[in-house]
CSV table of C-alpha atoms in Angstrom, one decimal:
chain,number,residue,atom,x,y,z
A,1,MET,CA,116.0,126.9,153.0
A,2,LEU,CA,114.6,130.1,154.3
A,3,ARG,CA,113.9,131.4,150.8
A,4,SER,CA,111.5,128.6,150.1
A,5,PHE,CA,109.4,129.7,153.1
A,6,ILE,CA,109.0,133.2,151.9
A,7,PRO,CA,106.1,132.5,149.5
A,8,ALA,CA,104.4,130.3,152.0
A,9,ILE,CA,104.6,133.0,154.6
A,10,ALA,CA,103.4,135.6,152.2
A,11,LEU,CA,100.3,133.6,151.3
A,12,LEU,CA,99.5,132.9,154.9
A,13,VAL,CA,99.7,136.6,155.7
A,14,CYS,CA,97.3,137.6,153.1
A,15,LEU,CA,97.6,137.7,149.4
A,16,PRO,CA,100.9,137.0,147.8
A,17,LEU,CA,102.6,139.9,146.1
A,18,SER,CA,102.5,139.7,142.4
A,19,ALA,CA,106.3,139.1,142.5
A,20,PHE,CA,105.7,135.7,143.9
A,21,ALA,CA,103.5,134.8,140.9
A,22,HIS,CA,101.0,132.9,143.1
A,23,LYS,CA,97.4,133.3,142.2
A,24,VAL,CA,94.8,133.4,144.8
A,25,TRP,CA,91.3,132.5,143.7
A,26,LEU,CA,87.8,131.4,144.4
A,27,LEU,CA,86.3,129.2,141.7
A,28,PRO,CA,82.5,128.7,141.7
A,29,SER,CA,81.0,125.6,140.1
A,30,GLN,CA,78.9,128.0,137.9
A,31,THR,CA,78.0,131.6,137.9
A,32,VAL,CA,74.6,131.9,136.3
A,33,LEU,CA,71.8,129.8,137.9
A,34,SER,CA,68.1,129.4,138.3
A,35,GLY,CA,65.6,127.0,139.8
A,36,ALA,CA,63.9,126.6,143.1
A,37,GLU,CA,67.0,126.8,145.3
A,38,PRO,CA,70.2,126.5,143.3
A,39,LEU,CA,73.5,125.9,144.9
A,40,VAL,CA,77.1,126.6,144.0
A,41,THR,CA,80.1,124.8,145.3
A,42,VAL,CA,83.3,126.8,145.5
A,43,ASP,CA,86.9,125.9,145.4
A,44,ALA,CA,89.4,128.2,147.1
A,45,ALA,CA,93.1,127.9,146.4
A,46,VAL,CA,96.5,129.5,145.9
A,47,SER,CA,98.3,128.2,142.9
A,48,ASN,CA,100.7,128.9,140.1
A,49,ASP,CA,98.3,127.8,137.4
A,50,LEU,CA,94.7,128.7,136.7
A,51,PHE,CA,92.6,127.0,137.9
A,52,TYR,CA,94.4,124.0,139.3
A,53,PHE,CA,94.8,122.9,142.9
A,54,ASN,CA,98.6,122.4,143.0
A,55,HIS,CA,100.0,124.5,145.8
A,56,PHE,CA,98.0,125.6,148.9
A,57,PRO,CA,94.4,125.9,150.1
A,58,LEU,CA,93.1,129.4,150.6
A,59,ARG,CA,92.1,129.7,154.3
A,60,LEU,CA,88.4,130.4,154.8
A,61,THR,CA,88.8,132.3,158.1
A,62,ASN,CA,87.8,135.6,156.6
A,63,LEU,CA,85.2,134.2,154.1
A,64,VAL,CA,82.2,136.5,153.7
A,65,VAL,CA,79.2,135.6,151.6
A,66,THR,CA,76.9,138.5,150.9
A,67,ALA,CA,73.3,137.8,149.7
A,68,PRO,CA,71.5,140.0,147.1
A,69,ASP,CA,69.7,141.9,149.9
A,70,GLY,CA,73.1,142.8,151.5
A,71,SER,CA,72.8,140.3,154.4
A,72,THR,CA,75.6,137.9,155.2
A,73,VAL,CA,75.0,134.2,154.8
A,74,GLU,CA,76.9,131.2,156.2
A,75,ALA,CA,78.8,129.1,153.7
A,76,GLU,CA,78.0,125.4,154.2
A,77,ASN,CA,80.2,122.3,154.3
A,78,GLN,CA,83.5,124.3,154.7
A,79,ALA,CA,86.6,122.2,154.6
A,80,THR,CA,90.3,122.9,154.1
A,81,LEU,CA,92.0,120.2,152.2
A,82,ARG,CA,95.7,119.7,151.3
A,83,TYR,CA,95.5,121.8,148.1
A,84,ARG,CA,92.2,123.6,148.2
A,85,SER,CA,89.4,124.7,150.5
A,86,VAL,CA,85.8,124.0,149.6
A,87,PHE,CA,82.3,125.2,150.6
A,88,ASP,CA,78.8,125.3,149.4
A,89,VAL,CA,76.5,128.4,149.0
A,90,PRO,CA,72.8,127.8,148.6
A,91,LEU,CA,71.3,130.7,146.7
A,92,LYS,CA,67.9,131.1,148.5
A,93,GLN,CA,67.4,134.7,147.2
A,94,GLU,CA,67.2,135.8,143.6
A,95,GLY,CA,69.9,138.1,142.5
A,96,THR,CA,73.7,138.4,142.7
A,97,TYR,CA,75.8,137.0,145.6
A,98,ARG,CA,79.3,138.1,146.4
A,99,ILE,CA,81.6,135.4,147.7
A,100,ALA,CA,84.8,137.0,149.2
A,101,VAL,CA,87.8,136.3,151.4
A,102,ASN,CA,88.7,139.7,152.9
A,103,ASN,CA,92.0,139.7,154.7
A,104,HIS,CA,93.4,142.6,156.8
A,105,GLY,CA,96.5,142.1,158.8
A,106,LEU,CA,100.1,143.0,159.6
A,107,PHE,CA,103.3,141.6,158.2
A,108,GLY,CA,106.5,142.3,160.0
A,109,SER,CA,110.2,141.6,159.8
A,110,TRP,CA,113.2,142.4,162.0
A,111,GLU,CA,116.7,141.3,162.8
A,112,GLU,CA,117.4,139.0,165.7
A,113,ASN,CA,120.8,137.4,166.4
A,114,GLY,CA,121.9,138.4,163.0
A,115,GLU,CA,119.0,136.6,161.3
A,116,ARG,CA,115.9,138.1,159.7
A,117,ARG,CA,112.7,137.2,161.5
A,118,ARG,CA,109.4,137.3,159.8
A,119,TRP,CA,106.0,137.6,161.5
A,120,ARG,CA,102.4,137.9,160.6
A,121,GLY,CA,99.5,138.8,162.7
A,122,THR,CA,97.0,141.4,163.9
A,123,PRO,CA,97.4,144.6,165.9
A,124,GLU,CA,96.4,142.6,169.0
A,125,THR,CA,99.1,140.0,168.6
A,126,PHE,CA,101.7,142.6,167.6
A,127,ALA,CA,102.4,143.7,171.2
A,128,THR,CA,102.9,140.1,172.5
A,129,GLU,CA,104.7,138.5,169.6
A,130,VAL,CA,107.0,141.3,168.3
A,131,PRO,CA,109.8,142.3,170.7
A,132,ALA,CA,109.6,145.9,171.7
A,133,ASP,CA,113.3,146.4,170.9
A,134,ALA,CA,113.3,144.6,167.6
A,135,LYS,CA,116.1,145.8,165.4
A,136,ASN,CA,115.4,147.2,161.9
A,137,LEU,CA,111.7,146.5,162.4
A,138,GLN,CA,109.6,146.8,159.3
A,139,VAL,CA,105.8,146.4,159.5
A,140,SER,CA,103.4,146.6,156.6
A,141,GLU,CA,99.7,146.5,156.7
A,142,SER,CA,98.0,144.4,154.1
A,143,VAL,CA,94.4,144.7,152.8
A,144,GLY,CA,93.4,142.0,150.4
A,145,ARG,CA,90.2,140.8,148.8
A,146,VAL,CA,89.6,137.7,146.8
A,147,GLU,CA,86.1,137.6,145.2
A,148,THR,CA,83.8,135.9,142.9
A,149,PHE,CA,80.1,136.5,142.0
A,150,VAL,CA,77.2,134.2,141.2
A,151,THR,CA,73.7,135.1,140.2
A,152,ASN,CA,70.4,133.3,140.7
A,153,GLY,CA,68.0,134.7,138.1
A,154,ALA,CA,68.6,138.3,136.9
A,155,PRO,CA,71.8,140.1,138.0
A,156,THR,CA,71.5,142.7,140.8
A,157,GLU,CA,73.9,145.3,142.2
A,158,LYS,CA,73.4,145.6,145.9
A,159,VAL,CA,76.4,143.4,146.8
A,160,PHE,CA,78.7,145.9,145.1
A,161,ASP,CA,78.0,148.5,147.9
A,162,THR,CA,81.4,149.6,149.0
A,163,ASP,CA,82.9,149.8,152.5
A,164,GLY,CA,85.7,152.2,151.6
A,165,LYS,CA,88.5,149.8,152.7
A,166,GLY,CA,91.3,148.8,150.4
A,167,ILE,CA,90.7,148.0,146.7
A,168,GLU,CA,87.1,147.4,145.7
A,169,LEU,CA,85.5,146.5,142.4
A,170,VAL,CA,82.5,148.4,141.1
A,171,PRO,CA,80.8,147.0,138.0
A,172,VAL,CA,80.1,149.1,135.0
A,173,THR,CA,79.4,145.8,133.2
A,174,HIS,CA,77.9,143.3,135.6
A,175,PRO,CA,80.5,140.5,136.3
A,176,ASN,CA,77.7,137.9,135.8
A,177,ASP,CA,76.8,139.4,132.4
A,178,LEU,CA,80.0,138.8,130.4
A,179,TYR,CA,80.0,137.3,126.9
A,180,ALA,CA,82.7,136.4,124.4
A,181,GLY,CA,83.0,139.0,121.7
A,182,GLU,CA,81.9,141.8,124.0
A,183,LYS,CA,83.7,144.1,126.4
A,184,GLY,CA,83.6,144.3,130.1
A,185,THR,CA,84.2,147.5,132.0
A,186,PHE,CA,84.8,147.8,135.8
A,187,ARG,CA,85.9,150.5,138.2
A,188,PHE,CA,88.4,150.1,141.0
A,189,LEU,CA,88.2,152.2,144.1
A,190,VAL,CA,90.9,152.6,146.7
A,191,ASP,CA,89.5,153.5,150.1
A,192,GLY,CA,86.3,154.4,148.4
A,193,LYS,CA,87.7,156.7,145.7
A,194,PRO,CA,88.3,155.8,142.0
A,195,MET,CA,91.9,155.0,141.5
A,196,ALA,CA,93.7,155.9,138.3
A,197,GLY,CA,96.9,154.0,137.1
A,198,LEU,CA,96.2,150.7,138.7
A,199,LYS,CA,97.8,147.9,136.6
A,200,VAL,CA,95.3,145.1,136.1
A,201,GLU,CA,96.3,141.7,134.9
A,202,VAL,CA,93.7,139.4,133.3
A,203,ILE,CA,94.4,135.7,132.6
A,204,GLN,CA,92.1,133.1,131.2
A,205,GLY,CA,91.9,129.8,133.0
A,206,GLY,CA,93.4,126.6,131.5
A,207,THR,CA,97.0,127.9,131.6
A,208,ARG,CA,98.2,124.3,131.9
A,209,TYR,CA,97.2,123.8,128.3
A,210,ARG,CA,99.0,126.8,126.9
A,211,ASP,CA,102.6,127.6,126.4
A,212,ALA,CA,102.2,131.0,127.9
A,213,GLN,CA,99.9,132.6,130.4
A,214,GLU,CA,98.8,135.0,127.7
A,215,GLU,CA,97.9,137.6,130.3
A,216,VAL,CA,96.3,140.9,129.3
A,217,HIS,CA,97.5,144.1,130.9
A,218,VAL,CA,95.2,147.1,131.3
A,219,THR,CA,95.5,150.2,133.4
A,220,THR,CA,92.7,152.1,135.1
A,221,ASN,CA,91.9,155.5,133.7
A,222,ALA,CA,91.1,158.8,135.5
A,223,GLN,CA,87.7,157.4,136.5
A,224,GLY,CA,89.3,154.2,137.9
A,225,GLU,CA,87.9,152.3,135.0
A,226,PHE,CA,89.4,149.6,132.8
A,227,THR,CA,87.9,147.6,129.9
A,228,VAL,CA,88.6,144.0,128.9
A,229,GLU,CA,87.7,142.6,125.5
A,230,TRP,CA,86.6,138.9,126.0
A,231,LYS,CA,87.9,137.0,123.0
A,232,GLU,CA,86.9,133.6,124.2
A,233,PRO,CA,84.4,132.1,126.7
A,234,GLY,CA,85.9,130.7,129.9
A,235,MET,CA,86.8,131.4,133.5
A,236,TYR,CA,89.0,134.5,133.9
A,237,TRP,CA,91.1,135.7,136.8
A,238,LEU,CA,91.8,139.4,137.2
A,239,GLU,CA,94.2,140.9,139.7
A,240,THR,CA,95.6,144.2,140.8
A,241,SER,CA,97.7,145.4,143.6
A,242,ALA,CA,99.1,148.7,145.0
A,243,GLN,CA,101.3,150.0,147.8
A,244,ASP,CA,100.9,153.2,149.7
A,245,SER,CA,101.5,154.7,153.1
A,246,ASN,CA,97.9,155.3,154.1
A,247,THR,CA,98.0,152.8,157.0
A,248,GLN,CA,95.0,152.3,159.2
A,249,ILE,CA,97.0,150.3,161.7
A,250,PRO,CA,99.5,152.6,163.6
A,251,GLN,CA,102.3,150.0,163.9
A,252,ALA,CA,102.6,149.8,160.1
A,253,GLN,CA,104.7,152.1,158.0
A,254,ASN,CA,103.3,151.1,154.7
A,255,ARG,CA,100.3,149.3,153.2
A,256,ARG,CA,100.0,146.6,150.6
A,257,LEU,CA,96.7,146.4,148.8
A,258,SER,CA,95.5,143.6,146.6
A,259,TYR,CA,92.5,142.5,144.8
A,260,ALA,CA,91.7,139.3,142.8
A,261,ALA,CA,88.4,138.1,141.2
A,262,THR,CA,87.2,135.2,139.2
A,263,VAL,CA,84.7,135.9,136.5
A,264,GLU,CA,83.0,133.7,133.9
A,265,VAL,CA,82.7,134.8,130.3
A,266,LEU,CA,79.9,132.9,128.6
A,267,PRO,CA,79.7,132.0,124.9
A,268,GLN,CA,77.2,133.9,122.8
B,1,MET,CA,38.1,95.1,117.5
B,2,LEU,CA,38.2,98.9,117.5
B,3,SER,CA,35.0,100.7,117.2
B,4,LYS,CA,35.0,103.3,114.4
B,5,LEU,CA,33.3,106.0,116.4
B,6,PRO,CA,36.2,106.8,118.8
B,7,LEU,CA,38.6,106.8,116.0
B,8,ALA,CA,36.5,109.3,114.1
B,9,LEU,CA,36.3,111.5,117.1
B,10,VAL,CA,40.1,111.4,117.6
B,11,THR,CA,40.6,112.3,114.0
B,12,LEU,CA,38.2,115.2,114.3
B,13,CYS,CA,40.0,116.4,117.4
B,14,PHE,CA,43.2,116.7,115.3
B,15,VAL,CA,41.6,118.2,112.3
B,16,LEU,CA,39.3,120.7,113.7
B,17,PRO,CA,41.7,123.0,115.6
B,18,VAL,CA,44.1,123.1,112.7
B,19,VAL,CA,41.3,124.2,110.3
B,20,HIS,CA,40.1,126.7,112.8
B,21,ARG,CA,43.6,128.2,113.5
B,22,ALA,CA,44.7,128.2,109.9
B,23,THR,CA,42.1,130.8,109.1
B,24,ALA,CA,43.1,133.1,111.9
B,25,ALA,CA,46.9,132.8,112.0
B,26,GLU,CA,49.0,135.8,110.8
B,27,MET,CA,52.2,134.2,112.1
B,28,GLU,CA,53.0,130.5,112.0
B,29,VAL,CA,56.2,129.1,113.4
B,30,ARG,CA,57.0,125.4,112.8
B,31,VAL,CA,59.8,123.9,114.8
B,32,GLU,CA,61.1,120.4,114.0
B,33,ILE,CA,62.7,118.5,116.8
B,34,PRO,CA,64.8,115.8,115.1
B,35,ARG,CA,64.7,112.2,116.1
B,36,LEU,CA,68.2,111.5,117.5
B,37,ASN,CA,69.8,108.1,117.8
B,38,VAL,CA,71.7,108.6,121.0
B,39,SER,CA,72.2,106.4,124.0
B,40,GLU,CA,70.9,108.9,126.5
B,41,TYR,CA,68.1,111.0,125.1
B,42,HIS,CA,66.4,113.9,126.8
B,43,ARG,CA,63.9,116.1,125.2
B,44,PRO,CA,65.4,119.5,124.4
B,45,TYR,CA,64.6,122.7,126.1
B,46,ILE,CA,63.4,125.1,123.4
B,47,ALA,CA,62.8,128.8,123.5
B,48,VAL,CA,61.2,130.8,120.6
B,49,TRP,CA,61.2,134.6,120.6
B,50,VAL,CA,61.2,137.7,118.5
B,51,GLN,CA,63.9,140.3,118.9
B,52,ASP,CA,64.5,143.7,117.5
B,53,GLY,CA,67.6,145.1,115.9
B,54,ASN,CA,69.2,145.8,119.3
B,55,ARG,CA,68.7,142.2,120.4
B,56,LYS,CA,66.0,143.3,122.7
B,57,VAL,CA,63.2,140.7,123.1
B,58,VAL,CA,60.0,142.1,122.0
B,59,SER,CA,57.9,139.0,122.1
B,60,ASN,CA,58.3,135.6,123.9
B,61,LEU,CA,56.6,133.0,121.8
B,62,ALA,CA,57.4,129.8,123.7
B,63,VAL,CA,59.6,128.2,126.2
B,64,TRP,CA,59.4,124.5,126.6
B,65,TYR,CA,61.1,122.9,129.6
B,66,GLN,CA,60.6,120.2,132.1
B,67,GLN,CA,57.6,121.2,134.1
B,68,ASP,CA,58.0,118.8,137.1
B,69,SER,CA,60.4,116.1,138.0
B,70,ALA,CA,61.2,113.8,140.9
B,71,GLY,CA,63.6,115.0,143.6
B,72,ASP,CA,65.1,118.4,143.7
B,73,GLU,CA,66.2,118.5,140.1
B,74,VAL,CA,63.6,121.0,139.1
B,75,GLY,CA,63.3,121.8,135.4
B,76,THR,CA,63.9,125.5,135.8
B,77,LYS,CA,67.4,124.7,137.0
B,78,TRP,CA,68.6,124.0,133.4
B,79,LEU,CA,66.9,127.1,131.8
B,80,PRO,CA,70.2,129.1,131.7
B,81,ASP,CA,71.4,126.4,129.2
B,82,LEU,CA,69.2,128.3,126.8
B,83,ARG,CA,72.0,130.8,126.9
B,84,GLN,CA,70.8,133.6,124.7
B,85,TRP,CA,67.2,133.3,125.7
B,86,TRP,CA,68.2,133.3,129.4
B,87,ARG,CA,70.3,136.4,129.0
B,88,ARG,CA,67.9,138.3,126.8
B,89,THR,CA,64.7,137.6,128.7
B,90,GLY,CA,64.5,134.4,130.8
B,91,ARG,CA,66.4,135.5,133.8
B,92,SER,CA,64.0,138.4,134.4
B,93,LEU,CA,60.8,136.5,133.8
B,94,ASP,CA,58.6,135.1,136.5
B,95,LEU,CA,58.1,131.6,135.3
B,96,PRO,CA,55.9,129.9,134.3
B,97,VAL,CA,54.5,132.6,131.9
B,98,ASP,CA,50.9,132.1,130.7
B,99,GLY,CA,50.7,131.1,127.1
B,100,VAL,CA,54.5,130.9,126.7
B,101,SER,CA,55.8,128.2,129.1
B,102,GLY,CA,55.0,124.7,128.2
B,103,ALA,CA,56.3,121.1,128.7
B,104,THR,CA,59.1,119.7,126.6
B,105,ARG,CA,58.0,118.2,123.3
B,106,PRO,CA,58.9,115.0,121.7
B,107,ALA,CA,60.6,114.6,118.3
B,108,GLY,CA,58.4,115.8,115.5
B,109,THR,CA,57.2,119.1,114.1
B,110,HIS,CA,55.4,121.5,116.4
B,111,GLU,CA,53.4,124.5,115.3
B,112,LEU,CA,52.9,127.8,117.0
B,113,GLU,CA,50.2,130.1,115.6
B,114,PHE,CA,49.4,133.7,116.5
B,115,SER,CA,47.0,136.3,115.2
B,116,HIS,CA,47.2,140.1,115.3
B,117,SER,CA,45.1,140.2,118.4
B,118,ASP,CA,47.3,137.8,120.4
B,119,LYS,CA,49.4,139.6,123.0
B,120,GLN,CA,52.6,138.1,121.3
B,121,LEU,CA,51.9,140.2,118.2
B,122,SER,CA,49.6,143.0,119.2
B,123,THR,CA,52.5,145.1,120.6
B,124,LEU,CA,54.8,144.7,117.5
B,125,LYS,CA,55.5,148.0,115.9
B,126,PRO,CA,56.3,148.1,112.1
B,127,GLY,CA,60.0,147.3,111.7
B,128,LYS,CA,62.7,144.7,111.2
B,129,TYR,CA,62.8,141.7,113.6
B,130,THR,CA,64.4,138.3,114.0
B,131,LEU,CA,62.7,135.1,114.9
B,132,ILE,CA,65.0,133.0,117.1
B,133,VAL,CA,64.7,129.4,118.0
B,134,GLU,CA,67.2,128.1,120.6
B,135,ALA,CA,67.4,124.5,121.7
B,136,ALA,CA,69.5,123.0,124.4
B,137,ARG,CA,69.5,119.3,125.4
B,138,GLU,CA,70.8,117.7,128.5
B,139,VAL,CA,73.9,115.6,127.7
B,140,GLY,CA,73.5,117.0,124.2
B,141,GLY,CA,74.2,120.1,122.4
B,142,ARG,CA,72.8,123.5,121.8
B,143,GLU,CA,71.7,125.2,118.6
B,144,LEU,CA,70.3,128.5,117.7
B,145,LEU,CA,68.5,129.4,114.4
B,146,GLU,CA,67.5,132.8,113.2
B,147,ILE,CA,65.0,134.0,110.6
B,148,PRO,CA,65.0,137.8,109.9
B,149,PHE,CA,61.7,139.3,108.9
B,150,SER,CA,59.9,142.6,108.7
B,151,TRP,CA,56.5,143.4,110.2
B,152,PRO,CA,53.8,143.8,109.1
B,153,LYS,CA,53.6,142.1,105.7
B,154,ASP,CA,51.6,143.2,102.7
B,155,LYS,CA,52.4,140.0,100.9
B,156,PRO,CA,52.6,136.4,102.2
B,157,PHE,CA,56.1,135.5,103.5
B,158,LYS,CA,57.7,132.2,104.1
B,159,GLU,CA,61.2,131.5,105.1
B,160,GLU,CA,62.8,128.4,106.5
B,161,VAL,CA,66.2,127.4,107.9
B,162,ARG,CA,67.5,124.0,108.9
B,163,GLY,CA,69.5,123.1,112.0
B,164,LYS,CA,72.4,120.6,112.0
B,165,GLU,CA,72.1,118.8,115.3
B,166,GLU,CA,69.5,119.8,117.9
B,167,LEU,CA,66.9,121.4,115.5
B,168,GLY,CA,65.5,120.3,112.3
B,169,LYS,CA,63.5,122.5,109.9
B,170,VAL,CA,62.3,125.8,111.4
B,171,SER,CA,59.9,127.9,109.3
B,172,LEU,CA,58.2,131.2,109.7
B,173,THR,CA,55.1,132.0,107.7
B,174,LEU,CA,53.5,135.5,107.8
B,175,LYS,CA,50.2,136.5,106.3
B,176,PRO,CA,49.0,140.0,105.6
């Protein structure tokens, strides 16, 4: 019984560990737009398959939409449904928008009356919700980002300014300029520095209609860069994660980092 | 009963510009939009451009799209459907572009003519190029045709290709 709760708790905490095989994603209705004031509508979910709403909605508490000029804009019509969350983003400016759910929190477990207790929360709730004398207390900090990008007009790069927290994606190839038959290169930073050796998984959407996920594995090089060859047009999900002990919250002994993004590859 | 005078005037209006342009044109592009028997027909969006060997757009010849419409469905909303054109040049243009942007055209053959002195050709350096015609139609398909050519020409040149769905015959004529 308890086992079935573990994935649920993990996703509520933040991003699931890759071991749980849940995929966290934001899916925009389209990524390349034009017109007087185009609008995208976005689905946000946690699922086993890409891109199907069959498990949990992604909470929008930490949703941040960044406009091409770097300002933050409010997502409209936010709603959390049974299997997905939804919202609209009007693209009043020309250029690239970043739509992101950035989570940063604590995940703890300890023994109480012979049973394992699990807890998630923030540094503020830690003191009141976790007993001071908790036995075998383990606390980990988690920093997770789920992102997607949409562009009105020509792509711009201001939204890729980094804040030096957790895993961040920096484009070498712009994520709204990906085409089948070409390659896309991106750089991953951890705490603002290029990170070598990150294992990146890339999966094309439409997994329900394939026998296998057909995921592609690549690893970042010394510059933190990895390259993906796009064989077919479609929506793709890319994910990476890491663990270290560079905690920023003092109660935690270790830190889990994760990053997931949805990108669209267009036909030639 | 129709008077003959207006009819003659109308005829002249059609004939005169063609005669005038034919003497001046160094480049002539003909684009045929086929008549399609479909239940929901929309005129296609069409872009015509010249690109160099690196797929860089060196000259935008035409882009035909819905210029105005009722409600908020502005015509520019669908320009990214001209996928290649949008990527290569459209997304960084400030539309409409003088002498390039125009309204969608009906089925039939449409002519574009340019002379050396036109801005579309005056900047072309000697070299190899490709003429591209891309069409995208709402609730329809997309088609892209290419005609490679070199510039300038010391002999008359004519090449034509034929589309399968969204485009009919597309021809390029170059004169020395």
